[in-house]
mmCIF file of C-alpha atoms in Angstrom:
data_model
loop_
_atom_site.group_PDB
_atom_site.id
_atom_site.type_symbol
_atom_site.label_atom_id
_atom_site.label_comp_id
_atom_site.label_asym_id
_atom_site.label_seq_id
_atom_site.Cartn_x
_atom_site.Cartn_y
_atom_site.Cartn_z
ATOM 1 C CA UNK A 1 69.953 68.605 136.392
ATOM 2 C CA UNK A 2 70.798 72.100 135.268
ATOM 3 C CA UNK A 3 71.868 74.163 138.286
ATOM 4 C CA UNK A 4 73.847 77.284 139.073
ATOM 5 C CA UNK A 5 75.336 77.476 142.540
ATOM 6 C CA UNK A 6 77.259 80.757 142.689
ATOM 7 C CA UNK A 7 75.947 82.832 145.628
ATOM 8 C CA UNK A 8 74.081 86.031 144.888
ATOM 9 C CA UNK A 9 72.440 88.279 147.476
ATOM 10 C CA UNK A 10 68.826 89.183 146.743
ATOM 11 C CA UNK A 11 67.025 92.075 148.374
ATOM 12 C CA UNK A 12 63.393 92.973 147.693
ATOM 13 C CA UNK A 13 62.767 96.686 148.008
ATOM 14 C CA UNK A 14 59.565 97.145 149.974
ATOM 15 C CA UNK A 15 57.378 100.179 150.465
ATOM 16 C CA UNK A 16 58.917 101.152 153.797
ATOM 17 C CA UNK A 17 62.299 99.451 153.941
ATOM 18 C CA UNK A 18 64.491 97.013 152.088
ATOM 19 C CA UNK A 19 63.713 93.424 152.918
ATOM 20 C CA UNK A 20 66.559 90.954 152.533
ATOM 21 C CA UNK A 21 65.243 87.509 151.660
ATOM 22 C CA UNK A 22 68.463 85.561 151.278
ATOM 23 C CA UNK A 23 71.465 84.553 149.218
ATOM 24 C CA UNK A 24 70.937 82.398 146.138
ATOM 25 C CA UNK A 25 72.579 79.025 146.700
ATOM 26 C CA UNK A 26 71.008 77.020 143.875
ATOM 27 C CA UNK A 27 69.169 77.742 140.634
ATOM 28 C CA UNK A 28 67.427 75.020 138.639
ATOM 29 C CA UNK A 29 66.541 75.799 135.032
ATOM 30 C CA UNK A 30 64.143 73.770 132.892
ATOM 31 C CA UNK A 31 64.030 75.702 129.638
ATOM 32 C CA UNK A 32 62.892 74.061 126.430
ATOM 33 C CA UNK A 33 65.584 72.992 123.969
ATOM 34 C CA UNK A 34 68.481 74.057 126.208
ATOM 35 C CA UNK A 35 71.093 71.351 126.691
ATOM 36 C CA UNK A 36 71.888 70.679 130.341
ATOM 37 C CA UNK A 37 68.637 72.112 131.702
ATOM 38 C CA UNK A 38 66.377 69.978 133.863
ATOM 39 C CA UNK A 39 64.544 67.514 131.568
ATOM 40 C CA UNK A 40 61.336 67.751 133.613
ATOM 41 C CA UNK A 41 61.036 71.500 133.013
ATOM 42 C CA UNK A 42 61.530 72.390 136.693
ATOM 43 C CA UNK A 43 62.466 76.018 137.297
ATOM 44 C CA UNK A 44 63.302 76.942 140.877
ATOM 45 C CA UNK A 45 65.586 79.063 142.995
ATOM 46 C CA UNK A 46 66.832 78.286 146.509
ATOM 47 C CA UNK A 47 67.772 81.110 148.873
ATOM 48 C CA UNK A 48 69.527 80.842 152.234
ATOM 49 C CA UNK A 49 68.898 83.402 154.962
ATOM 50 C CA UNK A 50 71.616 83.013 157.589
ATOM 51 C CA UNK A 51 70.025 85.541 159.948
ATOM 52 C CA UNK A 52 66.865 83.495 160.473
ATOM 53 C CA UNK A 53 68.324 80.083 159.557
ATOM 54 C CA UNK A 54 65.731 79.777 156.795
ATOM 55 C CA UNK A 55 65.836 78.167 153.355
ATOM 56 C CA UNK A 56 63.403 79.565 150.789
ATOM 57 C CA UNK A 57 62.471 77.623 147.654
ATOM 58 C CA UNK A 58 60.591 79.504 144.951
ATOM 59 C CA UNK A 59 59.046 77.309 142.249
ATOM 60 C CA UNK A 60 58.229 78.981 138.936
ATOM 61 C CA UNK A 61 54.948 78.458 137.084
ATOM 62 C CA UNK A 62 54.448 77.306 133.501
ATOM 63 C CA UNK A 63 56.318 78.829 130.607
ATOM 64 C CA UNK A 64 56.954 77.946 126.976
ATOM 65 C CA UNK A 65 54.636 76.555 124.313
ATOM 66 C CA UNK A 66 51.189 75.347 125.395
ATOM 67 C CA UNK A 67 51.599 72.426 122.979
ATOM 68 C CA UNK A 68 55.234 71.342 122.988
ATOM 69 C CA UNK A 69 56.761 72.986 126.069
ATOM 70 C CA UNK A 70 57.971 70.686 128.843
ATOM 71 C CA UNK A 71 55.886 72.462 131.471
ATOM 72 C CA UNK A 72 52.700 71.931 129.489
ATOM 73 C CA UNK A 73 53.191 68.740 127.470
ATOM 74 C CA UNK A 74 54.895 66.757 130.243
ATOM 75 C CA UNK A 75 53.169 68.191 133.309
ATOM 76 C CA UNK A 76 50.122 70.483 133.022
ATOM 77 C CA UNK A 77 48.151 68.547 130.423
ATOM 78 C CA UNK A 78 48.914 65.072 131.857
ATOM 79 C CA UNK A 79 47.904 66.287 135.331
ATOM 80 C CA UNK A 80 44.686 67.779 133.984
ATOM 81 C CA UNK A 81 43.881 64.517 132.172
ATOM 82 C CA UNK A 82 44.629 62.490 135.319
ATOM 83 C CA UNK A 83 42.304 64.727 137.331
ATOM 84 C CA UNK A 84 39.480 64.171 134.832
ATOM 85 C CA UNK A 85 40.267 60.446 134.503
ATOM 86 C CA UNK A 86 41.537 59.282 137.909
ATOM 87 C CA UNK A 87 41.228 55.619 136.895
ATOM 88 C CA UNK A 88 43.164 56.091 133.687
ATOM 89 C CA UNK A 89 40.089 55.217 131.614
ATOM 90 C CA UNK A 90 39.945 51.690 133.050
ATOM 91 C CA UNK A 91 36.696 49.936 133.968
ATOM 92 C CA UNK A 92 35.778 50.275 137.642
ATOM 93 C CA UNK A 93 34.794 47.111 139.503
ATOM 94 C CA UNK A 94 31.075 46.502 139.501
ATOM 95 C CA UNK A 95 30.253 49.319 137.070
ATOM 96 C CA UNK A 96 27.765 48.042 134.501
ATOM 97 C CA UNK A 97 28.121 44.538 135.898
ATOM 98 C CA UNK A 98 31.691 44.226 134.587
ATOM 99 C CA UNK A 99 34.161 42.571 136.957
ATOM 100 C CA UNK A 100 37.953 43.068 136.755
ATOM 101 C CA UNK A 101 39.704 40.843 134.225
ATOM 102 C CA UNK A 102 43.147 40.649 132.631
ATOM 103 C CA UNK A 103 41.891 43.089 130.020
ATOM 104 C CA UNK A 104 40.471 45.415 132.676
ATOM 105 C CA UNK A 105 42.750 45.296 135.738
ATOM 106 C CA UNK A 106 41.872 47.275 138.871
ATOM 107 C CA UNK A 107 42.355 51.013 138.337
ATOM 108 C CA UNK A 108 45.729 52.463 139.238
ATOM 109 C CA UNK A 109 46.252 55.667 141.162
ATOM 110 C CA UNK A 110 47.513 58.507 138.912
ATOM 111 C CA UNK A 111 51.237 59.068 139.216
ATOM 112 C CA UNK A 112 53.009 62.393 139.790
ATOM 113 C CA UNK A 113 54.694 63.914 136.761
ATOM 114 C CA UNK A 114 58.493 64.114 136.460
ATOM 115 C CA UNK A 115 58.516 67.783 137.458
ATOM 116 C CA UNK A 116 56.629 67.165 140.702
ATOM 117 C CA UNK A 117 59.090 64.405 141.570
ATOM 118 C CA UNK A 118 62.022 66.704 140.735
ATOM 119 C CA UNK A 119 60.540 69.437 142.950
ATOM 120 C CA UNK A 120 60.316 66.997 145.872
ATOM 121 C CA UNK A 121 63.896 65.824 145.337
ATOM 122 C CA UNK A 122 65.103 69.419 145.375
ATOM 123 C CA UNK A 123 63.375 70.118 148.705
ATOM 124 C CA UNK A 124 64.791 66.981 150.298
ATOM 125 C CA UNK A 125 68.267 67.718 148.961
ATOM 126 C CA UNK A 126 68.483 71.235 150.396
ATOM 127 C CA UNK A 127 67.125 70.049 153.761
ATOM 128 C CA UNK A 128 69.906 67.431 153.892
ATOM 129 C CA UNK A 129 72.497 69.988 152.831
ATOM 130 C CA UNK A 130 71.510 72.502 155.534
ATOM 131 C CA UNK A 131 70.384 70.417 158.538
ATOM 132 C CA UNK A 132 70.163 73.391 160.930
ATOM 133 C CA UNK A 133 67.840 75.418 158.699
ATOM 134 C CA UNK A 134 64.066 75.518 158.439
ATOM 135 C CA UNK A 135 62.194 75.665 155.131
ATOM 136 C CA UNK A 136 59.757 78.007 153.398
ATOM 137 C CA UNK A 137 58.177 77.415 149.980
ATOM 138 C CA UNK A 138 56.575 79.692 147.424
ATOM 139 C CA UNK A 139 54.965 78.953 144.065
ATOM 140 C CA UNK A 140 52.306 80.009 141.575
ATOM 141 C CA UNK A 141 50.242 77.774 139.255
ATOM 142 C CA UNK A 142 52.480 74.844 138.231
ATOM 143 C CA UNK A 143 54.889 76.161 140.865
ATOM 144 C CA UNK A 144 52.106 75.690 143.409
ATOM 145 C CA UNK A 145 51.673 72.062 142.322
ATOM 146 C CA UNK A 146 55.441 71.567 142.623
ATOM 147 C CA UNK A 147 55.286 72.933 146.159
ATOM 148 C CA UNK A 148 52.244 70.874 147.127
ATOM 149 C CA UNK A 149 53.823 67.603 146.055
ATOM 150 C CA UNK A 150 57.205 68.467 147.557
ATOM 151 C CA UNK A 151 55.546 69.124 150.922
ATOM 152 C CA UNK A 152 53.490 65.920 150.797
ATOM 153 C CA UNK A 153 56.583 63.861 149.949
ATOM 154 C CA UNK A 154 58.570 64.968 153.015
ATOM 155 C CA UNK A 155 59.006 62.529 155.881
ATOM 156 C CA UNK A 156 58.030 63.349 159.463
ATOM 157 C CA UNK A 157 61.391 64.829 160.451
ATOM 158 C CA UNK A 158 61.622 66.916 157.272
ATOM 159 C CA UNK A 159 58.032 68.153 157.588
ATOM 160 C CA UNK A 160 58.709 69.355 161.137
ATOM 161 C CA UNK A 161 61.277 71.767 159.683
ATOM 162 C CA UNK A 162 58.742 73.464 157.393
ATOM 163 C CA UNK A 163 58.246 76.982 158.715
ATOM 164 C CA UNK A 164 55.570 77.812 156.141
ATOM 165 C CA UNK A 165 54.484 77.702 152.500
ATOM 166 C CA UNK A 166 52.583 80.242 150.410
ATOM 167 C CA UNK A 167 51.175 78.767 147.207
ATOM 168 C CA UNK A 168 48.977 80.592 144.701
ATOM 169 C CA UNK A 169 46.397 79.613 142.075
ATOM 170 C CA UNK A 170 47.480 76.007 141.718
ATOM 171 C CA UNK A 171 45.253 73.007 140.926
ATOM 172 C CA UNK A 172 44.765 70.610 143.827
ATOM 173 C CA UNK A 173 47.126 67.630 143.463
ATOM 174 C CA UNK A 174 45.687 65.578 146.350
ATOM 175 C CA UNK A 175 44.317 63.005 143.898
ATOM 176 C CA UNK A 176 47.932 62.036 143.129
ATOM 177 C CA UNK A 177 48.884 61.273 146.714
ATOM 178 C CA UNK A 178 49.082 57.885 148.380
ATOM 179 C CA UNK A 179 47.781 57.315 151.907
ATOM 180 C CA UNK A 180 51.054 58.259 153.587
ATOM 181 C CA UNK A 181 51.389 61.452 151.552
ATOM 182 C CA UNK A 182 47.757 62.437 152.202
ATOM 183 C CA UNK A 183 48.312 62.001 155.910
ATOM 184 C CA UNK A 184 51.401 64.202 155.761
ATOM 185 C CA UNK A 185 49.562 66.829 153.696
ATOM 186 C CA UNK A 186 46.716 67.048 156.198
ATOM 187 C CA UNK A 187 49.042 67.687 159.153
ATOM 188 C CA UNK A 188 50.538 70.962 157.971
ATOM 189 C CA UNK A 189 47.480 72.968 158.967
ATOM 190 C CA UNK A 190 47.804 76.675 158.325
ATOM 191 C CA UNK A 191 51.588 76.463 158.053
ATOM 192 C CA UNK A 192 50.796 75.773 154.389
ATOM 193 C CA UNK A 193 48.507 78.299 152.752
ATOM 194 C CA UNK A 194 46.991 77.759 149.337
ATOM 195 C CA UNK A 195 45.543 81.007 147.981
ATOM 196 C CA UNK A 196 42.764 80.535 145.432
ATOM 197 C CA UNK A 197 40.670 83.010 143.442
ATOM 198 C CA UNK A 198 37.283 81.333 142.895
ATOM 199 C CA UNK A 199 36.932 83.316 139.641
ATOM 200 C CA UNK A 200 40.105 81.707 138.254
ATOM 201 C CA UNK A 201 39.444 78.513 136.257
ATOM 202 C CA UNK A 202 42.975 77.145 136.697
ATOM 203 C CA UNK A 203 43.017 75.995 140.377
ATOM 204 C CA UNK A 204 40.498 73.186 139.817
ATOM 205 C CA UNK A 205 39.627 70.723 142.547
ATOM 206 C CA UNK A 206 40.226 73.214 145.359
ATOM 207 C CA UNK A 207 37.110 72.245 147.320
ATOM 208 C CA UNK A 208 36.536 68.753 145.999
ATOM 209 C CA UNK A 209 38.948 66.718 148.121
ATOM 210 C CA UNK A 210 41.613 67.002 150.778
ATOM 211 C CA UNK A 211 44.225 69.708 150.503
ATOM 212 C CA UNK A 212 47.911 70.105 151.214
ATOM 213 C CA UNK A 213 47.642 72.538 154.106
ATOM 214 C CA UNK A 214 44.664 74.890 154.093
ATOM 215 C CA UNK A 215 42.862 76.759 151.352
ATOM 216 C CA UNK A 216 42.434 80.523 151.521
ATOM 217 C CA UNK A 217 39.829 82.028 149.187
ATOM 218 C CA UNK A 218 40.880 85.538 148.214
ATOM 219 C CA UNK A 219 38.287 88.267 147.784
ATOM 220 C CA UNK A 220 38.556 89.167 144.104
ATOM 221 C CA UNK A 221 37.150 91.156 141.220
ATOM 222 C CA UNK A 222 36.087 89.610 137.914
ATOM 223 C CA UNK A 223 38.566 90.578 135.182
ATOM 224 C CA UNK A 224 36.273 90.781 132.183
ATOM 225 C CA UNK A 225 38.001 90.752 128.793
ATOM 226 C CA UNK A 226 36.521 90.302 125.297
ATOM 227 C CA UNK A 227 39.326 87.862 124.480
ATOM 228 C CA UNK A 228 38.620 84.766 126.644
ATOM 229 C CA UNK A 229 42.308 83.795 126.742
ATOM 230 C CA UNK A 230 43.208 87.286 127.940
ATOM 231 C CA UNK A 231 40.521 87.018 130.628
ATOM 232 C CA UNK A 232 41.831 83.648 131.838
ATOM 233 C CA UNK A 233 45.401 84.936 131.878
ATOM 234 C CA UNK A 234 44.614 88.166 133.748
ATOM 235 C CA UNK A 235 42.427 86.429 136.336
ATOM 236 C CA UNK A 236 45.047 83.733 136.859
ATOM 237 C CA UNK A 237 47.953 86.164 137.247
ATOM 238 C CA UNK A 238 46.504 87.837 140.378
ATOM 239 C CA UNK A 239 44.570 90.351 138.247
ATOM 240 C CA UNK A 240 41.438 90.042 140.376
ATOM 241 C CA UNK A 241 43.163 90.140 143.773
ATOM 242 C CA UNK A 242 42.252 92.935 146.161
ATOM 243 C CA UNK A 243 45.286 94.436 147.867
ATOM 244 C CA UNK A 244 45.597 96.698 150.890
ATOM 245 C CA UNK A 245 47.973 99.666 150.949
ATOM 246 C CA UNK A 246 50.666 97.578 152.653
ATOM 247 C CA UNK A 247 50.421 94.814 150.037
ATOM 248 C CA UNK A 248 48.318 92.329 152.014
ATOM 249 C CA UNK A 249 45.828 90.124 150.164
ATOM 250 C CA UNK A 250 42.176 90.543 151.177
ATOM 251 C CA UNK A 251 40.481 87.268 152.137
ATOM 252 C CA UNK A 252 36.830 86.309 151.720
ATOM 253 C CA UNK A 253 34.882 86.629 154.963
ATOM 254 C CA UNK A 254 33.968 82.937 154.944
ATOM 255 C CA UNK A 255 37.660 82.016 154.788
ATOM 256 C CA UNK A 256 38.531 84.243 157.748
ATOM 257 C CA UNK A 257 35.705 82.714 159.793
ATOM 258 C CA UNK A 258 36.448 79.137 158.722
ATOM 259 C CA UNK A 259 40.200 79.275 159.345
ATOM 260 C CA UNK A 260 39.675 80.908 162.731
ATOM 261 C CA UNK A 261 37.217 78.203 163.801
ATOM 262 C CA UNK A 262 39.386 75.349 162.509
ATOM 263 C CA UNK A 263 42.461 76.734 164.254
ATOM 264 C CA UNK A 264 40.685 77.236 167.580
ATOM 265 C CA UNK A 265 39.205 73.733 167.301
ATOM 266 C CA UNK A 266 42.739 72.380 166.890
ATOM 267 C CA UNK A 267 43.865 74.156 170.071
ATOM 268 C CA UNK A 268 40.862 72.706 171.896
ATOM 269 C CA UNK A 269 41.602 69.178 170.616
ATOM 270 C CA UNK A 270 45.219 69.387 171.765
ATOM 271 C CA UNK A 271 44.139 70.609 175.195
ATOM 272 C CA UNK A 272 41.669 67.722 175.532
ATOM 273 C CA UNK A 273 44.248 65.221 174.303
ATOM 274 C CA UNK A 274 46.880 66.368 176.791
ATOM 275 C CA UNK A 275 44.536 66.593 179.807
ATOM 276 C CA UNK A 276 42.531 63.403 179.361
ATOM 277 C CA UNK A 277 42.588 60.925 182.246
ATOM 278 C CA UNK A 278 43.102 63.820 184.649
ATOM 279 C CA UNK A 279 46.573 64.829 183.502
ATOM 280 C CA UNK A 280 47.785 68.389 183.961
ATOM 281 C CA UNK A 281 49.395 70.450 181.216
ATOM 282 C CA UNK A 282 53.159 70.751 181.392
ATOM 283 C CA UNK A 283 54.645 74.248 181.362
ATOM 284 C CA UNK A 284 55.772 73.707 177.749
ATOM 285 C CA UNK A 285 52.294 72.611 176.671
ATOM 286 C CA UNK A 286 50.758 75.636 178.394
ATOM 287 C CA UNK A 287 53.156 77.987 176.593
ATOM 288 C CA UNK A 288 52.416 76.298 173.268
ATOM 289 C CA UNK A 289 48.620 76.417 173.614
ATOM 290 C CA UNK A 290 48.625 80.024 174.849
ATOM 291 C CA UNK A 291 50.888 81.033 171.977
ATOM 292 C CA UNK A 292 48.744 79.236 169.395
ATOM 293 C CA UNK A 293 45.590 80.947 170.657
ATOM 294 C CA UNK A 294 47.238 84.355 170.428
ATOM 295 C CA UNK A 295 48.504 83.618 166.910
ATOM 296 C CA UNK A 296 45.028 82.556 165.768
ATOM 297 C CA UNK A 297 43.330 85.613 167.259
ATOM 298 C CA UNK A 298 45.914 88.108 165.981
ATOM 299 C CA UNK A 299 45.838 86.575 162.497
ATOM 300 C CA UNK A 300 42.033 86.681 162.316
ATOM 301 C CA UNK A 301 41.989 90.294 163.517
ATOM 302 C CA UNK A 302 44.697 91.186 161.008
ATOM 303 C CA UNK A 303 42.763 89.639 158.112
ATOM 304 C CA UNK A 304 39.528 91.274 159.276
ATOM 305 C CA UNK A 305 41.251 94.663 159.421
ATOM 306 C CA UNK A 306 42.640 94.080 155.923
ATOM 307 C CA UNK A 307 39.070 93.682 154.685
ATOM 308 C CA UNK A 308 37.885 96.749 156.587
ATOM 309 C CA UNK A 309 40.735 98.957 155.352
ATOM 310 C CA UNK A 310 40.207 97.806 151.775
ATOM 311 C CA UNK A 311 36.487 98.594 151.953
ATOM 312 C CA UNK A 312 37.249 102.037 153.382
ATOM 313 C CA UNK A 313 39.697 102.649 150.551
ATOM 314 C CA UNK A 314 37.214 101.443 147.904
ATOM 315 C CA UNK A 315 34.409 103.534 149.411
ATOM 316 C CA UNK A 316 36.630 106.614 149.471
ATOM 317 C CA UNK A 317 37.478 106.100 145.800
ATOM 318 C CA UNK A 318 33.777 105.752 144.924
ATOM 319 C CA UNK A 319 32.892 108.885 146.861
ATOM 320 C CA UNK A 320 35.732 110.794 145.209
ATOM 321 C CA UNK A 321 34.584 109.694 141.750
ATOM 322 C CA UNK A 322 30.971 110.632 142.529
ATOM 323 C CA UNK A 323 32.085 114.044 143.808
ATOM 324 C CA UNK A 324 34.158 114.641 140.675
ATOM 325 C CA UNK A 325 31.254 113.637 138.423
ATOM 326 C CA UNK A 326 28.846 115.918 140.314
ATOM 327 C CA UNK A 327 31.257 118.854 140.177
ATOM 328 C CA UNK A 328 31.773 118.375 136.423
ATOM 329 C CA UNK A 329 28.005 118.168 135.812
ATOM 330 C CA UNK A 330 27.412 121.295 137.887
ATOM 331 C CA UNK A 331 29.986 123.303 135.913
ATOM 332 C CA UNK A 332 28.487 122.034 132.630
ATOM 333 C CA UNK A 333 24.941 122.944 133.752
ATOM 334 C CA UNK A 334 26.043 126.470 134.671
ATOM 335 C CA UNK A 335 27.788 126.874 131.317
ATOM 336 C CA UNK A 336 24.824 125.553 129.326
ATOM 337 C CA UNK A 337 21.909 127.059 131.261
ATOM 338 C CA UNK A 338 22.779 130.268 133.085
ATOM 339 C CA UNK A 339 26.162 131.598 131.980
ATOM 340 C CA UNK A 340 26.040 131.286 128.246
ATOM 341 C CA UNK A 341 28.408 134.235 127.804
ATOM 342 C CA UNK A 342 31.191 132.448 129.688
ATOM 343 C CA UNK A 343 33.332 129.578 128.509
ATOM 344 C CA UNK A 344 33.674 126.349 130.453
ATOM 345 C CA UNK A 345 37.202 127.367 131.434
ATOM 346 C CA UNK A 346 36.032 130.759 132.682
ATOM 347 C CA UNK A 347 33.484 129.133 134.985
ATOM 348 C CA UNK A 348 36.111 126.728 136.332
ATOM 349 C CA UNK A 349 38.444 129.654 137.054
ATOM 350 C CA UNK A 350 35.704 131.597 138.849
ATOM 351 C CA UNK A 351 34.709 128.574 140.946
ATOM 352 C CA UNK A 352 38.347 127.993 141.887
ATOM 353 C CA UNK A 353 38.901 131.635 142.840
ATOM 354 C CA UNK A 354 35.800 131.547 145.046
ATOM 355 C CA UNK A 355 37.064 128.480 146.878
ATOM 356 C CA UNK A 356 34.977 125.854 145.069
ATOM 357 C CA UNK A 357 37.672 124.037 143.100
ATOM 358 C CA UNK A 358 37.199 120.422 142.078
ATOM 359 C CA UNK A 359 40.040 119.289 144.333
ATOM 360 C CA UNK A 360 38.581 121.070 147.365
ATOM 361 C CA UNK A 361 35.121 119.656 146.744
ATOM 362 C CA UNK A 362 36.489 116.115 146.477
ATOM 363 C CA UNK A 363 38.545 116.630 149.642
ATOM 364 C CA UNK A 364 35.522 117.922 151.580
ATOM 365 C CA UNK A 365 33.423 114.992 150.384
ATOM 366 C CA UNK A 366 35.924 112.330 151.436
ATOM 367 C CA UNK A 367 37.604 113.856 154.492
ATOM 368 C CA UNK A 368 35.441 111.926 156.964
ATOM 369 C CA UNK A 369 36.489 108.657 155.329
ATOM 370 C CA UNK A 370 40.134 109.746 155.324
ATOM 371 C CA UNK A 371 39.897 110.228 159.089
ATOM 372 C CA UNK A 372 38.380 106.740 159.441
ATOM 373 C CA UNK A 373 41.201 105.297 157.333
ATOM 374 C CA UNK A 374 43.832 106.882 159.577
ATOM 375 C CA UNK A 375 42.116 105.556 162.701
ATOM 376 C CA UNK A 376 41.748 102.057 161.241
ATOM 377 C CA UNK A 377 45.384 102.039 160.141
ATOM 378 C CA UNK A 378 46.534 103.091 163.619
ATOM 379 C CA UNK A 379 44.462 100.345 165.269
ATOM 380 C CA UNK A 380 45.779 97.785 162.778
ATOM 381 C CA UNK A 381 49.383 98.792 163.477
ATOM 382 C CA UNK A 382 48.889 98.481 167.233
ATOM 383 C CA UNK A 383 47.400 95.005 166.779
ATOM 384 C CA UNK A 384 50.263 93.937 164.525
ATOM 385 C CA UNK A 385 52.780 95.358 166.980
ATOM 386 C CA UNK A 386 51.241 93.297 169.777
ATOM 387 C CA UNK A 387 51.540 90.131 167.697
ATOM 388 C CA UNK A 388 55.152 90.933 166.813
ATOM 389 C CA UNK A 389 56.078 91.487 170.478
ATOM 390 C CA UNK A 390 54.568 88.127 171.415
ATOM 391 C CA UNK A 391 56.446 86.427 168.569
ATOM 392 C CA UNK A 392 59.715 87.983 169.697
ATOM 393 C CA UNK A 393 59.103 86.851 173.264
ATOM 394 C CA UNK A 394 58.392 83.256 172.230
ATOM 395 C CA UNK A 395 61.393 83.249 169.890
ATOM 396 C CA UNK A 396 63.639 84.354 172.772
ATOM 397 C CA UNK A 397 62.329 81.405 174.794
ATOM 398 C CA UNK A 398 63.009 79.032 171.910
ATOM 399 C CA UNK A 399 66.535 80.374 171.420
ATOM 400 C CA UNK A 400 67.349 79.409 175.009
ATOM 401 C CA UNK A 401 65.679 75.984 175.036
ATOM 402 C CA UNK A 402 66.429 73.482 172.255
ATOM 403 C CA UNK A 403 64.151 70.932 173.892
ATOM 404 C CA UNK A 404 61.247 73.377 173.649
ATOM 405 C CA UNK A 405 62.092 73.948 169.973
ATOM 406 C CA UNK A 406 61.836 70.208 169.296
ATOM 407 C CA UNK A 407 58.532 70.019 171.176
ATOM 408 C CA UNK A 408 57.055 72.967 169.263
ATOM 409 C CA UNK A 409 58.067 71.447 165.927
ATOM 410 C CA UNK A 410 56.522 68.112 166.887
ATOM 411 C CA UNK A 411 53.296 69.688 168.134
ATOM 412 C CA UNK A 412 53.025 71.728 164.928
ATOM 413 C CA UNK A 413 52.535 68.429 163.076
ATOM 414 C CA UNK A 414 49.727 67.135 165.317
#
């Protein structure tokens, strides 16, 4: 396997402050026709954040030739074919009156491709290498499939160390999983988030079967292009995503509502499970359930505010454009109908001198929305601050109580 292990600090420069995400401890390359690179085509980087005791694996999506590249020829196309032909083209029992025979054995479950297996091995290897660290995963497209399979292939103890995963625009690989892997995949809950644009044709199967973690439908715009391949590429590469000013992704309303209800139902099920036969909650169980409820509520409010702030921003932009168009039409009408002796530029200068510039008119038109944006942003920040304070408080408890840490990790898998 082609790897590079020399450490290298990586810092992502954010809008407000630099955000350190870790030191590179392993790089896996899977380039085509490069001796020593991973034969499966796997491309990934592993980062280690000593401050938070977190490992971060980032799986790269497809690259190279659509026909001969390892990512495509050995992974994408075989997976797509397996999805369309889950029985491998073999005759199903009882279909058309044909029973299984030596020529038509019972259908076999599709098998994961070499790259998915390599992705799972990488995750297991780094967890063994750093036993005191928790794990995060990130991936897009084929990288999402790598992450999905790697998560499903973890055992119970390894899965308990998964802090979270954020996977984007990847086809659903649940059809590849055996019973044990499906069970593991279903227990991650919203620790594993699969973001899907319903206008993107690539993440097929997203609503057809079980998922690894939970699916989040992003609110998106249709990226129309005359060239169909350009359209597919732009839509797939986050081109239709709606972003807030702080870089958050805007979710569809139905996703916000659905995830909130599912998460609260889980809290209710745990409460019922722990109090059946007249039992009382332990102090640890009470802390866990209270914390989970707060997390669910704060997250739903945060996502709802993202939608609201985006709509305010979009409305302000529409109003500004309408104001600019109206101002331009008004100047043109004056020039063409009542001030024929003046040039267009002369009329603009006069309007500006009299306090009716285009910029001032746009500002006056949108100032009420600007005020709403400031108020919404302030409310959003206060909500986020509340959630952060609660997280810090719970983390301080966990730092002092290793037994509570083990309980939380176990309960996260229920």
